PDB file of C-alpha atoms and ligand atoms in Angstrom:
ATOM      1  CA  MET Z   1      93.745  89.808 125.285  1.00  0.00           C
ATOM      2  CA  LYS Z   2      91.809  91.796 128.719  1.00  0.00           C
ATOM      3  CA  ASN Z   3      89.461  94.752 127.328  1.00  0.00           C
ATOM      4  CA  GLU Z   4      91.883  97.554 128.638  1.00  0.00           C
ATOM      5  CA  GLU Z   5      95.085  96.196 126.616  1.00  0.00           C
ATOM      6  CA  LEU Z   6      92.751  96.168 123.096  1.00  0.00           C
ATOM      7  CA  GLN Z   7      91.344  99.559 124.401  1.00  0.00           C
ATOM      8  CA  ALA Z   8      94.943 101.146 124.574  1.00  0.00           C
ATOM      9  CA  ILE Z   9      96.179  99.616 120.860  1.00  0.00           C
ATOM     10  CA  ALA Z  10      92.834 101.323 120.042  1.00  0.00           C
ATOM     11  CA  SER Z  11      93.877 104.411 121.690  1.00  0.00           C
ATOM     12  CA  GLN Z  12      97.654 104.838 120.602  1.00  0.00           C
ATOM     13  CA  LEU Z  13      95.834 104.024 117.000  1.00  0.00           C
ATOM     14  CA  LYS Z  14      93.580 107.385 116.848  1.00  0.00           C
ATOM     15  CA  HIS Z  15      95.953 109.337 118.702  1.00  0.00           C
ATOM     16  CA  PRO Z  16      99.921 107.829 119.300  1.00  0.00           C
ATOM     17  CA  SER Z  17     100.829 109.354 122.369  1.00  0.00           C
ATOM     18  CA  GLY Z  18     104.278 108.513 124.941  1.00  0.00           C
ATOM     19  CA  GLU Z  19     106.797 106.219 124.797  1.00  0.00           C
ATOM     20  CA  LYS Z  20     104.628 103.092 122.961  1.00  0.00           C
ATOM     21  CA  GLY Z  21     102.993 105.921 120.584  1.00  0.00           C
ATOM     22  CA  ILE Z  22     106.726 106.153 118.736  1.00  0.00           C
ATOM     23  CA  GLU Z  23     106.681 102.364 118.519  1.00  0.00           C
ATOM     24  CA  MET Z  24     103.214 102.387 116.954  1.00  0.00           C
ATOM     25  CA  GLY Z  25     103.913 105.972 114.601  1.00  0.00           C
ATOM     26  CA  ASN Z  26     106.945 103.021 112.599  1.00  0.00           C
ATOM     27  CA  MET Z  27     104.481 100.119 113.125  1.00  0.00           C
ATOM     28  CA  MET Z  28     101.453 101.624 110.697  1.00  0.00           C
ATOM     29  CA  ASN Z  29     104.242 103.304 108.550  1.00  0.00           C
ATOM     30  CA  GLU Z  30     105.011  99.892 107.844  1.00  0.00           C
ATOM     31  CA  THR Z  31     102.271  97.900 107.604  1.00  0.00           C
ATOM     32  CA  ASN Z  32     100.155 100.307 105.787  1.00  0.00           C
ATOM     33  CA  ILE Z  33     102.872 101.509 103.597  1.00  0.00           C
ATOM     34  CA  ASN Z  34     100.880  99.706 100.352  1.00  0.00           C
ATOM     35  CA  MET Z  35      97.990 101.737 101.173  1.00  0.00           C
ATOM     36  CA  THR Z  36      99.737 104.979 101.679  1.00  0.00           C
ATOM     37  CA  LYS Z  37     101.624 104.410  98.380  1.00  0.00           C
ATOM     38  CA  HIS Z  38      98.589 103.787  96.286  1.00  0.00           C
ATOM     39  CA  SER Z  39      96.712 106.375  97.214  1.00  0.00           C
ATOM     40  CA  ILE Z  40      99.356 108.813  96.684  1.00  0.00           C
ATOM     41  CA  GLN Z  41      99.267 106.790  93.212  1.00  0.00           C
ATOM     42  CA  ASN Z  42      95.611 107.708  92.697  1.00  0.00           C
ATOM     43  CA  LEU Z  43      96.196 111.291  93.042  1.00  0.00           C
ATOM     44  CA  ASN Z  44      97.756 111.691  89.520  1.00  0.00           C
ATOM     45  CA  ILE Z  45     100.556 114.611  91.120  1.00  0.00           C
ATOM     46  CA  SER Z  46     101.712 116.451  88.261  1.00  0.00           C
ATOM     47  CA  LYS Z  47     104.827 118.933  88.962  1.00  0.00           C
ATOM     48  CA  GLU Z  48     104.281 122.170  91.066  1.00  0.00           C
ATOM     49  CA  ASN Z  49     101.099 120.546  92.906  1.00  0.00           C
ATOM     50  CA  LYS Z  50     100.599 120.914  96.456  1.00  0.00           C
ATOM     51  CA  ILE Z  51      99.276 118.389  98.445  1.00  0.00           C
ATOM     52  CA  LEU Z  52      97.684 117.818 101.881  1.00  0.00           C
ATOM     53  CA  GLU Z  53      97.703 115.004 103.707  1.00  0.00           C
ATOM     54  CA  LEU Z  54      95.463 114.230 106.765  1.00  0.00           C
ATOM     55  CA  GLY Z  55      95.897 112.126 109.373  1.00  0.00           C
ATOM     56  CA  HIS Z  56     100.031 111.090 108.010  1.00  0.00           C
ATOM     57  CA  GLY Z  57     101.375 109.433 111.111  1.00  0.00           C
ATOM     58  CA  ASN Z  58     105.162 109.833 111.560  1.00  0.00           C
ATOM     59  CA  ALA Z  59     105.191 110.289 107.507  1.00  0.00           C
ATOM     60  CA  GLY Z  60     107.973 108.098 106.879  1.00  0.00           C
ATOM     61  CA  HIS Z  61     105.973 108.172 103.285  1.00  0.00           C
ATOM     62  CA  VAL Z  62     107.014 111.765 102.129  1.00  0.00           C
ATOM     63  CA  GLU Z  63     110.040 110.782 100.458  1.00  0.00           C
ATOM     64  CA  PHE Z  64     107.785 108.466  98.541  1.00  0.00           C
ATOM     65  CA  LEU Z  65     105.496 111.763  97.416  1.00  0.00           C
ATOM     66  CA  PHE Z  66     108.323 114.157  96.369  1.00  0.00           C
ATOM     67  CA  GLU Z  67     109.359 111.294  93.794  1.00  0.00           C
ATOM     68  CA  GLN Z  68     106.125 111.670  91.647  1.00  0.00           C
ATOM     69  CA  ALA Z  69     106.978 114.732  90.404  1.00  0.00           C
ATOM     70  CA  GLU Z  70     109.173 117.819  90.133  1.00  0.00           C
ATOM     71  CA  ASN Z  71     108.838 121.142  92.649  1.00  0.00           C
ATOM     72  CA  LEU Z  72     105.930 119.548  94.943  1.00  0.00           C
ATOM     73  CA  LYS Z  73     105.295 121.010  98.505  1.00  0.00           C
ATOM     74  CA  TYR Z  74     103.842 118.978 100.877  1.00  0.00           C
ATOM     75  CA  TYR Z  75     101.464 119.801 104.126  1.00  0.00           C
ATOM     76  CA  GLY Z  76     101.079 117.448 106.743  1.00  0.00           C
ATOM     77  CA  LEU Z  77      97.950 117.886 109.458  1.00  0.00           C
ATOM     78  CA  GLU Z  78      97.754 116.011 112.346  1.00  0.00           C
ATOM     79  CA  MET Z  79      95.765 115.926 115.319  1.00  0.00           C
ATOM     80  CA  SER Z  80      98.663 113.723 117.440  1.00  0.00           C
ATOM     81  CA  GLU Z  81     101.595 116.006 119.224  1.00  0.00           C
ATOM     82  CA  LEU Z  82     103.431 113.035 118.848  1.00  0.00           C
ATOM     83  CA  MET Z  83     103.209 112.257 115.099  1.00  0.00           C
ATOM     84  CA  PHE Z  84     103.786 115.970 114.365  1.00  0.00           C
ATOM     85  CA  GLN Z  85     107.436 115.948 116.092  1.00  0.00           C
ATOM     86  CA  GLU Z  86     107.994 112.576 114.269  1.00  0.00           C
ATOM     87  CA  ALA Z  87     107.013 113.445 110.789  1.00  0.00           C
ATOM     88  CA  ARG Z  88     108.991 116.949 111.408  1.00  0.00           C
ATOM     89  CA  GLN Z  89     112.417 114.658 112.494  1.00  0.00           C
ATOM     90  CA  ILE Z  90     111.966 112.257 110.174  1.00  0.00           C
ATOM     91  CA  ASN Z  91     111.418 114.632 107.217  1.00  0.00           C
ATOM     92  CA  ARG Z  92     114.128 117.882 108.756  1.00  0.00           C
ATOM     93  CA  ASN Z  93     115.254 117.954 105.283  1.00  0.00           C
ATOM     94  CA  PHE Z  94     112.593 118.684 103.143  1.00  0.00           C
ATOM     95  CA  VAL Z  95     111.464 120.970 106.352  1.00  0.00           C
ATOM     96  CA  SER Z  96     114.453 122.478 106.265  1.00  0.00           C
ATOM     97  CA  GLN Z  97     114.237 123.069 101.992  1.00  0.00           C
ATOM     98  CA  LYS Z  98     110.546 124.488 103.005  1.00  0.00           C
ATOM     99  CA  GLN Z  99     109.450 121.664 100.361  1.00  0.00           C
ATOM    100  CA  ALA Z 100     107.174 119.737 103.450  1.00  0.00           C
ATOM    101  CA  PHE Z 101     105.481 122.009 106.132  1.00  0.00           C
ATOM    102  CA  PHE Z 102     103.564 120.055 109.134  1.00  0.00           C
ATOM    103  CA  SER Z 103     100.872 121.509 111.589  1.00  0.00           C
ATOM    104  CA  LEU Z 104      98.670 120.613 114.331  1.00  0.00           C
ATOM    105  CA  TYR Z 105      94.666 120.731 113.999  1.00  0.00           C
ATOM    106  CA  ASP Z 106      91.835 119.675 116.136  1.00  0.00           C
ATOM    107  CA  GLY Z 107      90.652 117.003 113.209  1.00  0.00           C
ATOM    108  CA  ASN Z 108      87.420 119.245 112.302  1.00  0.00           C
ATOM    109  CA  LYS Z 109      88.112 123.036 110.689  1.00  0.00           C
ATOM    110  CA  ILE Z 110      90.926 122.978 108.329  1.00  0.00           C
ATOM    111  CA  PRO Z 111      93.712 126.033 108.819  1.00  0.00           C
ATOM    112  CA  PHE Z 112      94.031 126.745 105.325  1.00  0.00           C
ATOM    113  CA  GLU Z 113      92.388 129.446 102.946  1.00  0.00           C
ATOM    114  CA  ASP Z 114      89.723 128.138 100.637  1.00  0.00           C
ATOM    115  CA  GLU Z 115      90.746 126.110  97.340  1.00  0.00           C
ATOM    116  CA  SER Z 116      94.798 125.788  98.547  1.00  0.00           C
ATOM    117  CA  PHE Z 117      95.277 122.248  97.299  1.00  0.00           C
ATOM    118  CA  ASP Z 118      95.407 120.780  94.307  1.00  0.00           C
ATOM    119  CA  LYS Z 119      95.308 117.273  95.953  1.00  0.00           C
ATOM    120  CA  ILE Z 120      94.796 115.902  99.588  1.00  0.00           C
ATOM    121  CA  PHE Z 121      94.457 112.122 100.704  1.00  0.00           C
ATOM    122  CA  THR Z 122      94.047 110.434 104.419  1.00  0.00           C
ATOM    123  CA  VAL Z 123      94.607 106.698 104.601  1.00  0.00           C
ATOM    124  CA  ASN Z 124      93.609 104.650 107.449  1.00  0.00           C
ATOM    125  CA  THR Z 125      92.128 107.957 109.537  1.00  0.00           C
ATOM    126  CA  ILE Z 126      88.446 108.325 108.380  1.00  0.00           C
ATOM    127  CA  TYR Z 127      87.580 105.162 111.624  1.00  0.00           C
ATOM    128  CA  PHE Z 128      88.305 108.390 113.975  1.00  0.00           C
ATOM    129  CA  TRP Z 129      86.776 111.314 111.954  1.00  0.00           C
ATOM    130  CA  GLN Z 130      84.527 112.994 114.737  1.00  0.00           C
ATOM    131  CA  LYS Z 131      82.376 114.996 112.485  1.00  0.00           C
ATOM    132  CA  PRO Z 132      82.628 113.459 108.904  1.00  0.00           C
ATOM    133  CA  GLU Z 133      80.316 115.094 106.815  1.00  0.00           C
ATOM    134  CA  GLU Z 134      81.962 118.474 108.288  1.00  0.00           C
ATOM    135  CA  LEU Z 135      85.497 116.977 107.744  1.00  0.00           C
ATOM    136  CA  LEU Z 136      84.631 116.631 104.172  1.00  0.00           C
ATOM    137  CA  SER Z 137      82.821 119.770 103.948  1.00  0.00           C
ATOM    138  CA  GLU Z 138      85.955 121.375 104.898  1.00  0.00           C
ATOM    139  CA  ILE Z 139      88.289 118.969 102.777  1.00  0.00           C
ATOM    140  CA  TYR Z 140      86.062 120.283  99.694  1.00  0.00           C
ATOM    141  CA  ARG Z 141      86.948 124.236 100.847  1.00  0.00           C
ATOM    142  CA  VAL Z 142      90.392 123.795 100.275  1.00  0.00           C
ATOM    143  CA  LEU Z 143      90.034 121.559  97.626  1.00  0.00           C
ATOM    144  CA  LYS Z 144      91.252 123.926  94.367  1.00  0.00           C
ATOM    145  CA  PRO Z 145      88.271 123.460  91.714  1.00  0.00           C
ATOM    146  CA  ASN Z 146      89.167 120.174  89.808  1.00  0.00           C
ATOM    147  CA  GLY Z 147      91.411 119.154  92.334  1.00  0.00           C
ATOM    148  CA  ASN Z 148      91.153 115.405  93.708  1.00  0.00           C
ATOM    149  CA  PHE Z 149      90.905 113.601  96.873  1.00  0.00           C
ATOM    150  CA  CYS Z 150      92.287 110.393  98.165  1.00  0.00           C
ATOM    151  CA  LEU Z 151      90.404 108.584 100.779  1.00  0.00           C
ATOM    152  CA  THR Z 152      91.841 105.119 101.474  1.00  0.00           C
ATOM    153  CA  PHE Z 153      90.679 102.829 104.405  1.00  0.00           C
ATOM    154  CA  ALA Z 154      90.549  99.544 105.193  1.00  0.00           C
ATOM    155  CA  GLU Z 155      87.271  97.936 104.438  1.00  0.00           C
ATOM    156  CA  GLU Z 156      84.788  97.190 107.529  1.00  0.00           C
ATOM    157  CA  ASP Z 157      85.038  93.458 106.722  1.00  0.00           C
ATOM    158  CA  PHE Z 158      88.084  92.667 107.748  1.00  0.00           C
ATOM    159  CA  MET Z 159      88.695  95.454 110.470  1.00  0.00           C
ATOM    160  CA  LYS Z 160      86.037  93.887 112.660  1.00  0.00           C
ATOM    161  CA  LYS Z 161      87.532  90.860 112.908  1.00  0.00           C
ATOM    162  CA  LEU Z 162      90.656  92.828 114.623  1.00  0.00           C
ATOM    163  CA  PRO Z 163      89.706  92.522 118.569  1.00  0.00           C
ATOM    164  CA  PHE Z 164      90.779  96.230 119.148  1.00  0.00           C
ATOM    165  CA  THR Z 165      88.357  97.709 116.630  1.00  0.00           C
ATOM    166  CA  GLN Z 166      85.406  97.507 118.844  1.00  0.00           C
ATOM    167  CA  PHE Z 167      86.904 100.576 120.538  1.00  0.00           C
ATOM    168  CA  GLU Z 168      87.156 103.728 119.437  1.00  0.00           C
ATOM    169  CA  PHE Z 169      86.898 102.710 115.400  1.00  0.00           C
ATOM    170  CA  GLU Z 170      83.982 103.893 113.069  1.00  0.00           C
ATOM    171  CA  LEU Z 171      84.062 101.115 110.576  1.00  0.00           C
ATOM    172  CA  TYR Z 172      83.350 101.776 106.958  1.00  0.00           C
ATOM    173  CA  SER Z 173      82.555  99.100 104.016  1.00  0.00           C
ATOM    174  CA  THR Z 174      82.712 100.714 100.449  1.00  0.00           C
ATOM    175  CA  GLU Z 175      78.974 101.334 100.296  1.00  0.00           C
ATOM    176  CA  LYS Z 176      78.788 103.471 103.607  1.00  0.00           C
ATOM    177  CA  ALA Z 177      81.759 105.657 102.462  1.00  0.00           C
ATOM    178  CA  GLN Z 178      79.603 106.074  99.594  1.00  0.00           C
ATOM    179  CA  GLN Z 179      76.945 107.089 101.027  1.00  0.00           C
ATOM    180  CA  LEU Z 180      78.430 109.275 103.419  1.00  0.00           C
ATOM    181  CA  ILE Z 181      80.525 110.800  99.661  1.00  0.00           C
ATOM    182  CA  GLU Z 182      76.721 111.610  98.457  1.00  0.00           C
ATOM    183  CA  LYS Z 183      75.912 113.897 101.277  1.00  0.00           C
ATOM    184  CA  THR Z 184      78.609 115.999 100.310  1.00  0.00           C
ATOM    185  CA  ALA Z 185      79.268 118.315  96.535  1.00  0.00           C
ATOM    186  CA  PHE Z 186      81.892 115.554  95.414  1.00  0.00           C
ATOM    187  CA  GLN Z 187      81.896 113.330  92.703  1.00  0.00           C
ATOM    188  CA  ILE Z 188      83.233 109.853  92.711  1.00  0.00           C
ATOM    189  CA  VAL Z 189      85.455 109.478  89.854  1.00  0.00           C
ATOM    190  CA  TYR Z 190      87.129 106.095  91.030  1.00  0.00           C
ATOM    191  CA  THR Z 191      86.575 103.500  93.403  1.00  0.00           C
ATOM    192  CA  GLU Z 192      88.880 100.129  93.966  1.00  0.00           C
ATOM    193  CA  THR Z 193      89.184  97.400  96.370  1.00  0.00           C
ATOM    194  CA  GLN Z 194      92.354  95.296  96.795  1.00  0.00           C
ATOM    195  CA  THR Z 195      93.332  92.418  98.746  1.00  0.00           C
ATOM    196  CA  GLU Z 196      96.766  92.619 100.248  1.00  0.00           C
ATOM    197  CA  LYS Z 197      98.917  90.210 102.904  1.00  0.00           C
ATOM    198  CA  VAL Z 198      99.432  91.636 106.157  1.00  0.00           C
ATOM    199  CA  LYS Z 199     101.469  90.413 108.597  1.00  0.00           C
ATOM    200  CA  SER Z 200      99.127  90.350 111.965  1.00  0.00           C
ATOM    201  CA  LYS Z 201      99.914  91.145 115.117  1.00  0.00           C
ATOM    202  CA  THR Z 202     100.715  87.445 116.018  1.00  0.00           C
ATOM    203  CA  GLY Z 203     102.865  87.526 113.620  1.00  0.00           C
ATOM    204  CA  GLU Z 204     101.110  85.486 110.589  1.00  0.00           C
ATOM    205  CA  LEU Z 205     100.497  86.843 107.376  1.00  0.00           C
ATOM    206  CA  VAL Z 206      96.478  87.688 106.497  1.00  0.00           C
ATOM    207  CA  ASP Z 207      94.252  88.875 103.904  1.00  0.00           C
ATOM    208  CA  ARG Z 208      93.354  92.753 104.152  1.00  0.00           C
ATOM    209  CA  ALA Z 209      90.906  94.274 102.271  1.00  0.00           C
ATOM    210  CA  PHE Z 210      91.699  97.856 101.421  1.00  0.00           C
ATOM    211  CA  THR Z 211      89.376 100.691  98.993  1.00  0.00           C
ATOM    212  CA  THR Z 212      90.817 103.776  97.563  1.00  0.00           C
ATOM    213  CA  ILE Z 213      88.178 106.312  96.732  1.00  0.00           C
ATOM    214  CA  VAL Z 214      88.997 109.398  93.954  1.00  0.00           C
ATOM    215  CA  LEU Z 215      86.645 112.160  94.290  1.00  0.00           C
ATOM    216  CA  GLU Z 216      86.685 115.289  92.462  1.00  0.00           C
ATOM    217  CA  LYS Z 217      85.352 118.545  93.646  1.00  0.00           C
TER     218      LYS Z 217
HETATM  219  C1  LIG V   1      95.604 104.604 112.089  1.00  0.00           C
HETATM  220  S1  LIG V   1      96.627 106.464 112.494  1.00  0.00           S
HETATM  221  C2  LIG V   1      96.847 106.123 110.330  1.00  0.00           C
HETATM  222  C3  LIG V   1      98.736 106.803 110.014  1.00  0.00           C
HETATM  223  C4  LIG V   1      98.933 106.780 108.599  1.00  0.00           C
HETATM  224  N1  LIG V   1      97.807 107.471 107.669  1.00  0.00           N
HETATM  225  C5  LIG V   1      98.928 104.674 108.232  1.00  0.00           C
HETATM  226  O1  LIG V   1      98.049 104.704 107.159  1.00  0.00           O
HETATM  227  O2  LIG V   1      99.903 104.157 108.478  1.00  0.00           O
HETATM  228  C6  LIG V   1      95.896 107.408 112.170  1.00  0.00           C
HETATM  229  C7  LIG V   1      96.623 108.518 112.610  1.00  0.00           C
HETATM  230  O3  LIG V   1      95.669 109.740 112.124  1.00  0.00           O
HETATM  231  C8  LIG V   1      95.712 110.842 113.237  1.00  0.00           C
HETATM  232  N2  LIG V   1      94.214 111.055 113.114  1.00  0.00           N
HETATM  233  C9  LIG V   1      93.153 110.815 113.865  1.00  0.00           C
HETATM  234  N3  LIG V   1      91.874 111.427 113.847  1.00  0.00           N
HETATM  235  C10 LIG V   1      91.866 112.434 112.846  1.00  0.00           C
HETATM  236  C11 LIG V   1      91.495 113.183 111.961  1.00  0.00           C
HETATM  237  N4  LIG V   1      90.325 113.644 112.379  1.00  0.00           N
HETATM  238  N5  LIG V   1      92.020 114.001 111.046  1.00  0.00           N
HETATM  239  C12 LIG V   1      93.812 113.538 111.301  1.00  0.00           C
HETATM  240  N6  LIG V   1      94.163 113.019 111.717  1.00  0.00           N
HETATM  241  C13 LIG V   1      93.897 112.543 112.399  1.00  0.00           C
HETATM  242  C14 LIG V   1      96.355 110.351 114.303  1.00  0.00           C
HETATM  243  O4  LIG V   1      96.483 110.776 115.604  1.00  0.00           O
HETATM  244  C15 LIG V   1      97.190 109.041 113.368  1.00  0.00           C
HETATM  245  O5  LIG V   1      98.309 109.003 113.708  1.00  0.00           O
END
């Protein structure tokens, strides 16, 4: 594949847009659903929790989140206008029932008051954070005391073998993510890496190692 094509894939993963972006949103949701469910399950969601997700893509997993407990409220933040629209459309029933709320933001400043959320999670977005320490302190700010934040990402050793990650991506190993977290006020309560089989772009099954780090305020 040519460099321009690899760069185009990286750009779509970072910021889905246009016709190709809808396809990319569907593909990401399907390929990453196990990582997303794992992140949600590690949040220990309980009834009436207010939950924030950063970078939800098409948010096809929000129904699964609502199955975790009663009377939940879900808030989704995106930088991609297309993913924001897709997520609202796919979850239109939850939106009209005022259970799910979607907004756009700049990727740096979280547009909510201090101590707004019981739980926060994000899956496959850390590679694109412009100012990782600042975003983590924003996440800390909007989390309630004793609240949990779940950070889920694919391991650098796996990601660096994908040719498009040389563009746009900042890759993280568990150690590198932990070092970043240590610069913040968060406590790490749990770290788990597991391997799953996923279909590669060329159709064969490959082993993907991914990590979830559970943090507490
Ligand atoms: C690779 S996709 C992952 C989508 C979904 N979480 C998944 O795992 O399938 C990355 C998504 O995060 C969004 N994104 C990129 N940088 C972000 C940031 N700083 N904060 C929130 N979302 C971001 C992109 O618009 C894109 O929809």
